[in-house]
Short mmCIF file of C-alpha atoms and ligand atoms in Angstrom, two decimals:
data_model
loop_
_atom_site.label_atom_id
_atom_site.label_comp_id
_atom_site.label_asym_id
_atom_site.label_seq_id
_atom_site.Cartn_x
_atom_site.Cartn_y
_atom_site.Cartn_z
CA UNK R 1 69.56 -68.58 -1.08
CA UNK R 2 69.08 -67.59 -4.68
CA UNK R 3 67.57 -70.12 -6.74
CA UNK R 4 66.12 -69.74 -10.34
CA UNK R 5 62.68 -70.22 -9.28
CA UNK R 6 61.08 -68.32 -7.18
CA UNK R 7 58.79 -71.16 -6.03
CA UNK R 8 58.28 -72.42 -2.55
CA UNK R 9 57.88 -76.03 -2.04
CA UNK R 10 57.36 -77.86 1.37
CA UNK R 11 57.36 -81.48 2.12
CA UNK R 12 57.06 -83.28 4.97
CA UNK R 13 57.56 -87.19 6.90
CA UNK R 14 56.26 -88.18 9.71
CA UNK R 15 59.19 -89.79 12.06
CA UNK R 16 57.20 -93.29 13.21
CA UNK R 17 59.99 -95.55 12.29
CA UNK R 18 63.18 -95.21 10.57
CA UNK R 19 63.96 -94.05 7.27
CA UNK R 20 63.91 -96.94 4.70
CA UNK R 21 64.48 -97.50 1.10
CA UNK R 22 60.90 -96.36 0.26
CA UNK R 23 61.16 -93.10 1.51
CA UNK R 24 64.47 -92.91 -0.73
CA UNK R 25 62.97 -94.28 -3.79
CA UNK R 26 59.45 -92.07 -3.56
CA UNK R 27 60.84 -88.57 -2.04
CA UNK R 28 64.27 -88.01 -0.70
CA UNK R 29 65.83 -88.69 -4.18
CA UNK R 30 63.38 -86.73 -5.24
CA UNK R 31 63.87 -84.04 -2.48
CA UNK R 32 67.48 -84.01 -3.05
CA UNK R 33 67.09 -82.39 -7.30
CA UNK R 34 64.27 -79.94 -5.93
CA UNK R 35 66.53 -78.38 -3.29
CA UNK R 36 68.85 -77.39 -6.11
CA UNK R 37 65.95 -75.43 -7.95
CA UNK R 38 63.51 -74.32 -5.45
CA UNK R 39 63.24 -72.32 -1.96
CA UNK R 40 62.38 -75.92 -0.11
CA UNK R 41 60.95 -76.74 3.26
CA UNK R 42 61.70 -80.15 4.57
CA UNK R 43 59.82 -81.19 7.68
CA UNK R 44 60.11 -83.57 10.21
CA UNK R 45 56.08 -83.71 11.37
CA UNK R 46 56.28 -84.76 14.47
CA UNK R 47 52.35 -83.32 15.51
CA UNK R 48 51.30 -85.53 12.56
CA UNK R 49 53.18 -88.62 14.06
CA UNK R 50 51.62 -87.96 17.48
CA UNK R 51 48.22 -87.86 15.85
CA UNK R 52 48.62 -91.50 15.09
CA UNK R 53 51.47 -92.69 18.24
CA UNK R 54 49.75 -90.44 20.84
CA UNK R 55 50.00 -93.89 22.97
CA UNK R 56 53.58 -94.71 21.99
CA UNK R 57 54.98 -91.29 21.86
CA UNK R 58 58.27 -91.66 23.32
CA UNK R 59 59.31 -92.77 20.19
CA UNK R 60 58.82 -89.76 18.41
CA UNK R 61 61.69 -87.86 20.01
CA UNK R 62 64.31 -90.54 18.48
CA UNK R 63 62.91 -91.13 15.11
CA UNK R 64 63.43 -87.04 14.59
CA UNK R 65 66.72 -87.32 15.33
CA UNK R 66 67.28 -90.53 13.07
CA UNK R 67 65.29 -88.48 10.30
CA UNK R 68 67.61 -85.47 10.17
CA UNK R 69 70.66 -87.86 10.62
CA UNK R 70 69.38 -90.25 7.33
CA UNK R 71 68.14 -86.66 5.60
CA UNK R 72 71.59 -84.95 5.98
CA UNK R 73 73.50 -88.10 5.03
CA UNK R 74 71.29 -88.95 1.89
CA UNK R 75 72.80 -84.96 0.98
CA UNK R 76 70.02 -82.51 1.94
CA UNK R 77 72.02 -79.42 2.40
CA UNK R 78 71.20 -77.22 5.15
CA UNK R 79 72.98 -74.50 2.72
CA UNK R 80 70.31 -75.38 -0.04
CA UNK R 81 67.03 -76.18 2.12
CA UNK R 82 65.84 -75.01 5.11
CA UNK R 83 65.37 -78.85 7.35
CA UNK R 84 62.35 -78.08 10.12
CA UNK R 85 60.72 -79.82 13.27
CA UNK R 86 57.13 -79.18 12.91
CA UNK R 87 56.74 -78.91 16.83
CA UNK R 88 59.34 -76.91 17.53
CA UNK R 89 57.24 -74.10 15.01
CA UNK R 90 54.54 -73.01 17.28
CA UNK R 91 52.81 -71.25 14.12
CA UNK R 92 51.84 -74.20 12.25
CA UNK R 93 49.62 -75.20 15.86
CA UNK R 94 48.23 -71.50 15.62
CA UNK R 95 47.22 -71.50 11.89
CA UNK R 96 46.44 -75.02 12.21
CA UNK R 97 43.79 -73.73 14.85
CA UNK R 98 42.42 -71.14 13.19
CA UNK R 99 42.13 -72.79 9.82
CA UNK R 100 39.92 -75.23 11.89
CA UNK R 101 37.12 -73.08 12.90
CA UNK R 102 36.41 -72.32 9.14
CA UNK R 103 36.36 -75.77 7.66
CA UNK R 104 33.07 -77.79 7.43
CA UNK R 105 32.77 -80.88 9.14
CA UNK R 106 32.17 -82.67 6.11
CA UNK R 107 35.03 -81.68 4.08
CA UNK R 108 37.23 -83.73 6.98
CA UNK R 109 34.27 -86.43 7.43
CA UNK R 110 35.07 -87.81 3.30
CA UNK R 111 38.45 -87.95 3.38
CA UNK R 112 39.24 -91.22 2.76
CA UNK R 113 42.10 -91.75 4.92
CA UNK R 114 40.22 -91.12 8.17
CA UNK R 115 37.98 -94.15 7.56
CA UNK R 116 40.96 -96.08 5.87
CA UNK R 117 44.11 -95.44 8.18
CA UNK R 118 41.34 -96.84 11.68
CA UNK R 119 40.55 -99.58 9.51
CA UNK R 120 44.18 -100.68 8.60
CA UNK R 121 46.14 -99.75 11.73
CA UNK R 122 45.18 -101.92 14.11
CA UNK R 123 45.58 -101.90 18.11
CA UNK R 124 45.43 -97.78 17.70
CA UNK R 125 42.18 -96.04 18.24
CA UNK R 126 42.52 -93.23 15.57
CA UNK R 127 39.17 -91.97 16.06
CA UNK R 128 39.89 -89.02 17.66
CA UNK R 129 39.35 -84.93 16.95
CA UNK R 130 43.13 -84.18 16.12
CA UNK R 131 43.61 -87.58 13.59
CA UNK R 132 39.91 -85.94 12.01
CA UNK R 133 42.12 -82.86 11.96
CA UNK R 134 45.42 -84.21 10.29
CA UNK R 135 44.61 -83.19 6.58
CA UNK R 136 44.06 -79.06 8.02
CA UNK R 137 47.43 -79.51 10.28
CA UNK R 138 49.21 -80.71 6.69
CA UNK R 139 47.16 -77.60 4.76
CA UNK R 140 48.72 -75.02 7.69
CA UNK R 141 52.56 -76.73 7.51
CA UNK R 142 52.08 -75.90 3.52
CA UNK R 143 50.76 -72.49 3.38
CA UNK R 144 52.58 -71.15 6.70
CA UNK R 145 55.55 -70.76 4.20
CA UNK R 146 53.05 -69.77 1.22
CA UNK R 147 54.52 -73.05 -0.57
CA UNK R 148 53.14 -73.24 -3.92
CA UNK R 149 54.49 -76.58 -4.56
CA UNK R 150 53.94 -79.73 -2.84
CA UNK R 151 55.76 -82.77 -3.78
CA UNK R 152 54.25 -86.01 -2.28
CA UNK R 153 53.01 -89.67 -3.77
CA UNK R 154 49.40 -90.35 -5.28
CA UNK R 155 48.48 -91.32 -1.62
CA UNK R 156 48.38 -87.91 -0.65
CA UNK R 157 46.28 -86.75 -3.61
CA UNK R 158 43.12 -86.35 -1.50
CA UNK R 159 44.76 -84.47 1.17
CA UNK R 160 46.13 -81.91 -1.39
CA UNK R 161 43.17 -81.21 -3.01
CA UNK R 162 41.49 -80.44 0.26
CA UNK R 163 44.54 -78.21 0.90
CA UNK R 164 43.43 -76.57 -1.94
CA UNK R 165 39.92 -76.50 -0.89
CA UNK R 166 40.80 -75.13 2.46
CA UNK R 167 43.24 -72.65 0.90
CA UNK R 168 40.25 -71.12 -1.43
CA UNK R 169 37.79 -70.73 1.26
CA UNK R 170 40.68 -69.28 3.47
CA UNK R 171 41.37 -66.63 0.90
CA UNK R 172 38.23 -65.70 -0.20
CA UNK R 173 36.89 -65.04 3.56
CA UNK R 174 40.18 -63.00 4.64
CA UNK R 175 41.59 -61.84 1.38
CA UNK R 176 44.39 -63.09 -0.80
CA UNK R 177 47.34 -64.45 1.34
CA UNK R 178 47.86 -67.90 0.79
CA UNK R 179 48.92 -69.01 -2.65
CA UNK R 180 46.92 -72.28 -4.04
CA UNK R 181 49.29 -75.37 -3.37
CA UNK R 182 50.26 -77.74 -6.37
CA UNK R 183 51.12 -80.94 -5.90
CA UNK R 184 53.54 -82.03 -7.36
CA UNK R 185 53.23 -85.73 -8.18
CA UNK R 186 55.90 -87.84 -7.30
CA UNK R 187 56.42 -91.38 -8.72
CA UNK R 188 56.49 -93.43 -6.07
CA UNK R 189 57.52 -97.17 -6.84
CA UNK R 190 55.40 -100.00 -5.26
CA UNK R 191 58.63 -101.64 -2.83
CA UNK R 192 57.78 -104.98 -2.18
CA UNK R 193 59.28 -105.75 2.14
CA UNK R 194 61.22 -108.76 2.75
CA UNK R 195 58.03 -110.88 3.06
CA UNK R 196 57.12 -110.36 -0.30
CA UNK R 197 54.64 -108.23 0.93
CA UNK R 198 54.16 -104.18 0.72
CA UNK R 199 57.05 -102.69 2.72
CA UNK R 200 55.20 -101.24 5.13
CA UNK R 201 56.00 -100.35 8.82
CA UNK R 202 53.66 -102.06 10.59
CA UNK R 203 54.59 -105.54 8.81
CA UNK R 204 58.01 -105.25 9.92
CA UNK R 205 59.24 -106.17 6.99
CA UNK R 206 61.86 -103.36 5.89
CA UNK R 207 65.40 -102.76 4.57
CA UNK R 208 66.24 -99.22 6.51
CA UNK R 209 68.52 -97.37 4.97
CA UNK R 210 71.15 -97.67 8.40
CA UNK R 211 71.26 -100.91 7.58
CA UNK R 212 74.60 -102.68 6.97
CA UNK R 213 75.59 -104.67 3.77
CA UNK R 214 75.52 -107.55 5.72
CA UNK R 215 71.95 -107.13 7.21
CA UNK R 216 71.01 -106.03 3.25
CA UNK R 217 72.59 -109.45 2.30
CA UNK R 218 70.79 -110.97 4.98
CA UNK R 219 67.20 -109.74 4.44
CA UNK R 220 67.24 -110.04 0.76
CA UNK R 221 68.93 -113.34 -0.03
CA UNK R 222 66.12 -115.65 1.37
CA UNK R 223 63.54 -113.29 -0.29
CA UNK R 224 60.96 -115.19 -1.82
CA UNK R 225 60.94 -114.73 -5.67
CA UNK R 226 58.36 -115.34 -8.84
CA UNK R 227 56.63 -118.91 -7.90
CA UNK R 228 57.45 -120.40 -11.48
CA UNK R 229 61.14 -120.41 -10.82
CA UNK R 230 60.97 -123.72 -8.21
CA UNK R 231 64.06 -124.97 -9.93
CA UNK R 232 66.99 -123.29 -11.31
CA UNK R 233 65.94 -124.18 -14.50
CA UNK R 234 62.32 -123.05 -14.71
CA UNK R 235 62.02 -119.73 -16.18
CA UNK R 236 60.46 -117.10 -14.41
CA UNK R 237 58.62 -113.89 -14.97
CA UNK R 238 60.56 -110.41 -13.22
CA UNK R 239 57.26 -108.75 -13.03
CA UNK R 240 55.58 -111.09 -10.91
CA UNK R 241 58.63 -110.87 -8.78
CA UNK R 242 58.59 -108.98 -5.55
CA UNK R 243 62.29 -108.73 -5.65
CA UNK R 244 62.25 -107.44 -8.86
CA UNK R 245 60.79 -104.02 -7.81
CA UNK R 246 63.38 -103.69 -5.73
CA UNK R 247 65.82 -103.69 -8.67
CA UNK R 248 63.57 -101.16 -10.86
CA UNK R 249 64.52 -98.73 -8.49
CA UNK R 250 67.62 -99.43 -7.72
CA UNK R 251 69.51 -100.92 -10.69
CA UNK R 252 70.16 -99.40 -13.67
CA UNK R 253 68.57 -99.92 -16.51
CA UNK R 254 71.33 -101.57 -18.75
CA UNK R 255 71.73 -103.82 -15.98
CA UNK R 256 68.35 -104.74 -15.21
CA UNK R 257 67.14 -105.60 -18.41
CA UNK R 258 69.83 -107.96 -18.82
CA UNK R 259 69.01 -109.94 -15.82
CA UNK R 260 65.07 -109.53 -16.62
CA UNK R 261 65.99 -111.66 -19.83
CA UNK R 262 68.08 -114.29 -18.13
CA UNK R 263 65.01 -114.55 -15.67
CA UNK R 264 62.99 -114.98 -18.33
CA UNK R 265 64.81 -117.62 -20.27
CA UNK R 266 66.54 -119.26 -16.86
CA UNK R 267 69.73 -117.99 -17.71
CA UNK R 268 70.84 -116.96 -14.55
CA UNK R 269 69.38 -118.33 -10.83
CA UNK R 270 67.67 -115.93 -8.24
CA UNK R 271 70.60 -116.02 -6.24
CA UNK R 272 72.50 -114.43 -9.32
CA UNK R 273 69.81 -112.05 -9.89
CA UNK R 274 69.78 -110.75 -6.09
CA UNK R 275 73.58 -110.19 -5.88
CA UNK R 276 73.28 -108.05 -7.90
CA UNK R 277 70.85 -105.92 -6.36
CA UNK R 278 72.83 -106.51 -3.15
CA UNK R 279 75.67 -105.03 -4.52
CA UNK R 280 73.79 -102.00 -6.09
CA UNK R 281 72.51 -101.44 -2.87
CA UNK R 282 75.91 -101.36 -1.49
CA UNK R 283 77.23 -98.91 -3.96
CA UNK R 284 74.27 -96.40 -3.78
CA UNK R 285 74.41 -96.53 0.22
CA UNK R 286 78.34 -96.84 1.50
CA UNK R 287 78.45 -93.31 0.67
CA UNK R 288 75.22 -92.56 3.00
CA UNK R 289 76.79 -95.11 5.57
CA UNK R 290 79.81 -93.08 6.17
CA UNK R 291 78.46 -89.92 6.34
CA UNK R 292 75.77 -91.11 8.63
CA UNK R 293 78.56 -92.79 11.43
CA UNK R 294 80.03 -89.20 11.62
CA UNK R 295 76.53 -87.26 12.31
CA UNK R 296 75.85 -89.90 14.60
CA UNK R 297 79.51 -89.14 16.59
CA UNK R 298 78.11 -85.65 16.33
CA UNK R 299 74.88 -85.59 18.02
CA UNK R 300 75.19 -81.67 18.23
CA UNK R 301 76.02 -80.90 15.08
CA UNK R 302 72.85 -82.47 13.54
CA UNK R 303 70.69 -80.84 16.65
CA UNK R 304 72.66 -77.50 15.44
CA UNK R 305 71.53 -77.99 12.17
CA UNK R 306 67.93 -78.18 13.33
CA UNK R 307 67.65 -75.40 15.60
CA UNK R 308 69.51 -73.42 12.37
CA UNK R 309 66.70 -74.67 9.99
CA UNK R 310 64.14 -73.82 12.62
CA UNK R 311 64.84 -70.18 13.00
CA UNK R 312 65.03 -69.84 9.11
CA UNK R 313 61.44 -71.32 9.23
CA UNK R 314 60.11 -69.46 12.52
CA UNK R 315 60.59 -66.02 10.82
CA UNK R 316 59.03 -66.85 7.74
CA UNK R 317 55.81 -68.17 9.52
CA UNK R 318 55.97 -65.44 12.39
CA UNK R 319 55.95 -63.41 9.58
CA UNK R 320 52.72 -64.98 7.64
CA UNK R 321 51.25 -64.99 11.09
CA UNK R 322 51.32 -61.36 11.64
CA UNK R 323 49.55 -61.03 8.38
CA UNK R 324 46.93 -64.03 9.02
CA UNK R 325 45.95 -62.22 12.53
CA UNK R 326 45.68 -58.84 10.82
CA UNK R 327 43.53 -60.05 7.79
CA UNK R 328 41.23 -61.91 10.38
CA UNK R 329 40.98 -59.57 13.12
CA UNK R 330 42.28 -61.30 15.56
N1 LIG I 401 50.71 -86.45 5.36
C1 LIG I 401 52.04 -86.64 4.85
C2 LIG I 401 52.34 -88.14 4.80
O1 LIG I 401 51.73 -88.91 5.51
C3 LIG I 401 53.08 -85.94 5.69
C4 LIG I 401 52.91 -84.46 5.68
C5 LIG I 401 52.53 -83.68 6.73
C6 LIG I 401 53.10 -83.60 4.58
N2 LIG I 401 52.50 -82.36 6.36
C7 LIG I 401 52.84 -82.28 5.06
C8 LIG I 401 53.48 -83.82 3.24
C9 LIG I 401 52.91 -81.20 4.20
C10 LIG I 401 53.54 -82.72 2.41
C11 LIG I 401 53.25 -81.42 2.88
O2 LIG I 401 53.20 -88.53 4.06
FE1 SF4 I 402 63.05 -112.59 -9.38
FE2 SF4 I 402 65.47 -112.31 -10.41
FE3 SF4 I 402 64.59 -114.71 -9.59
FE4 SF4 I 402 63.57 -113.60 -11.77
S1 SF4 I 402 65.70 -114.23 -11.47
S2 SF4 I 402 62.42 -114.58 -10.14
S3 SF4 I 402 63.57 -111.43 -11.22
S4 SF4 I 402 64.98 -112.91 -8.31
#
């Protein structure tokens, strides 16, 4: 792998539900120009997912799969990025350990997600030591492969600059190992579900990327749209539109700026207006659909691809190991 950077960058999902349009629009597009510059990690964090399912962990097993399947068929390369199961890398549960007797309580205590996450997900007690833990688990998966680049949304801001944190105090007790991780910020755009609400998960309320062109048609043509447009011949505002933000990332510009001004001066209808988001959403993903049936009549192949991705990964962090242990003592 000879890239023109010599930079390491790691990301990483955790496999709770299947891939949707939101992880396309704020990563895997993303994902897909940084494997063509950079040494990248992709990982499937299936500890992180348990931290949160530990009760409904069954699950976990089938949404890796699903993720490698919608990652390779989306075009990550195994030949241009090295794809990873975070539990099936032993290392990241020993640094993730060790990094954990040097961090104050404190520094885990303020992070606002802790506080956040128990108050929003309901019917899941996420009070426990290892969901306290989850920002040092996401420091070790980053500086296991001495990534120096870290490409995530705003929401993970926090987390990152505790990696940092954690990285600093790391180094400066043990000596100069781990480099300081950047993140780098990745636009993610605010995807409104078919409820008109966030798409989120837990509302139930998302357009997967497996999904057909007739389950697209069928989730977004009843979407609701801007309340001014009650009749086909009230005008209505596209940024007050939760179907809109569907088409700023996923129609072109040209394109969307002519139906943003037939919206605007009722020239066209909603139903107009969603077709042709329909049909962009068609085009981007019949590609992705095909290549996805055949993975999916080749179980082994994609499982193949893993356990090739995880040995690529294994020696690198067996390797960091060996120097973590040594610099320590231990
Ligand atoms: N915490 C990240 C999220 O919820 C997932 C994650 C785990 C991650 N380990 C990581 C992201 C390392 C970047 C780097 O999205
Ligand atoms: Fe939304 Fe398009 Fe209808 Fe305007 S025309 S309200 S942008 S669906």
């Amino acid at each position: 792998m000879s890239k023109d950077s010599d930079k390491i960058v790691f990301s990483g999902m955790r496999p709770t539900g299947s891939p949707h349009l939101g992880h396309l629009a704020g990563a895997l597009r993303n994902w897909l120009k940084l494997q063509e510059e950079y040494t990248c990690y992709f990982c499937i964090v299936t500890w992180h997912a348990f931290s949160s399912e530990y009760q409904n962990s069954k699950s976990i097993q089938q949404f890796t799969f699903e993720y490698a399947v919608d990652w390779l068929s989306i075009g990550l390369d195994p030949n241009k990025c090295v794809m990873l199961v975070q539990s099936d890398i032993k290392e990241h549960a020993e640094l993730f350990l060790l990094l954990s007797m040097t961090i104050p309580l404190p520094w885990l205590q303020r992070v606002p997600t802790f506080k956040e996450m128990q108050k929003t997900i309901k019917g899941k007690d996420l009070n426990t030591f290892g969901f306290l833990g989850y920002p040092v688990l996401q420091t070790a998966d980053i500086i296991l492969y001495k990534a120096s680049l870290v490409p995530v949304g705003e929401d993970q801001a926090y987390h990152l600059e505790l990696a940092r944190e954690i990285t600093r105090r790391f180094n400066r007790f043990y000596g100069e190992i781990f480099p300081e991780p950047q993140m780098l910020l990745t636009e993610v755009p605010k995807l409104a579900g078919t409820d008109g609400r966030k798409m989120s998960n837990s509302l139930g309320n998302i357009i997967y990327l497996k999904d057909s062109a007739e389950v697209i048609r069928k989730k977004i043509t009843p979407m609701v749209t801007d309340v001014r447009r009650k009749k086909r011949t009230d005008p209505g505002v596209p940024e007050d539109c939760p179907v809109f933000t569907l088409h700023k990332a996923f129609v072109p510009r040209e394109k969307r700026d002519e139906l943003a001004k037939g919206c605007l001066t009722a020239g066209i209808g909603c139903l107009d207006c969603k077709n042709v988001l329909i049909e962009a959403l068609i085009e981007l993903l019949s590609p992705f659909w095909d290549k996805r049936r055949e993975y999916i009549k080749h179980p082994d192949t994609v499982r193949d691809i893993l356990q090739e991705g995880n040995k690529k990964a294994r020696e690198v962090a067996a390797k960091t190991m060996e120097e973590v242990r040594r610099a320590i003592g231990i």
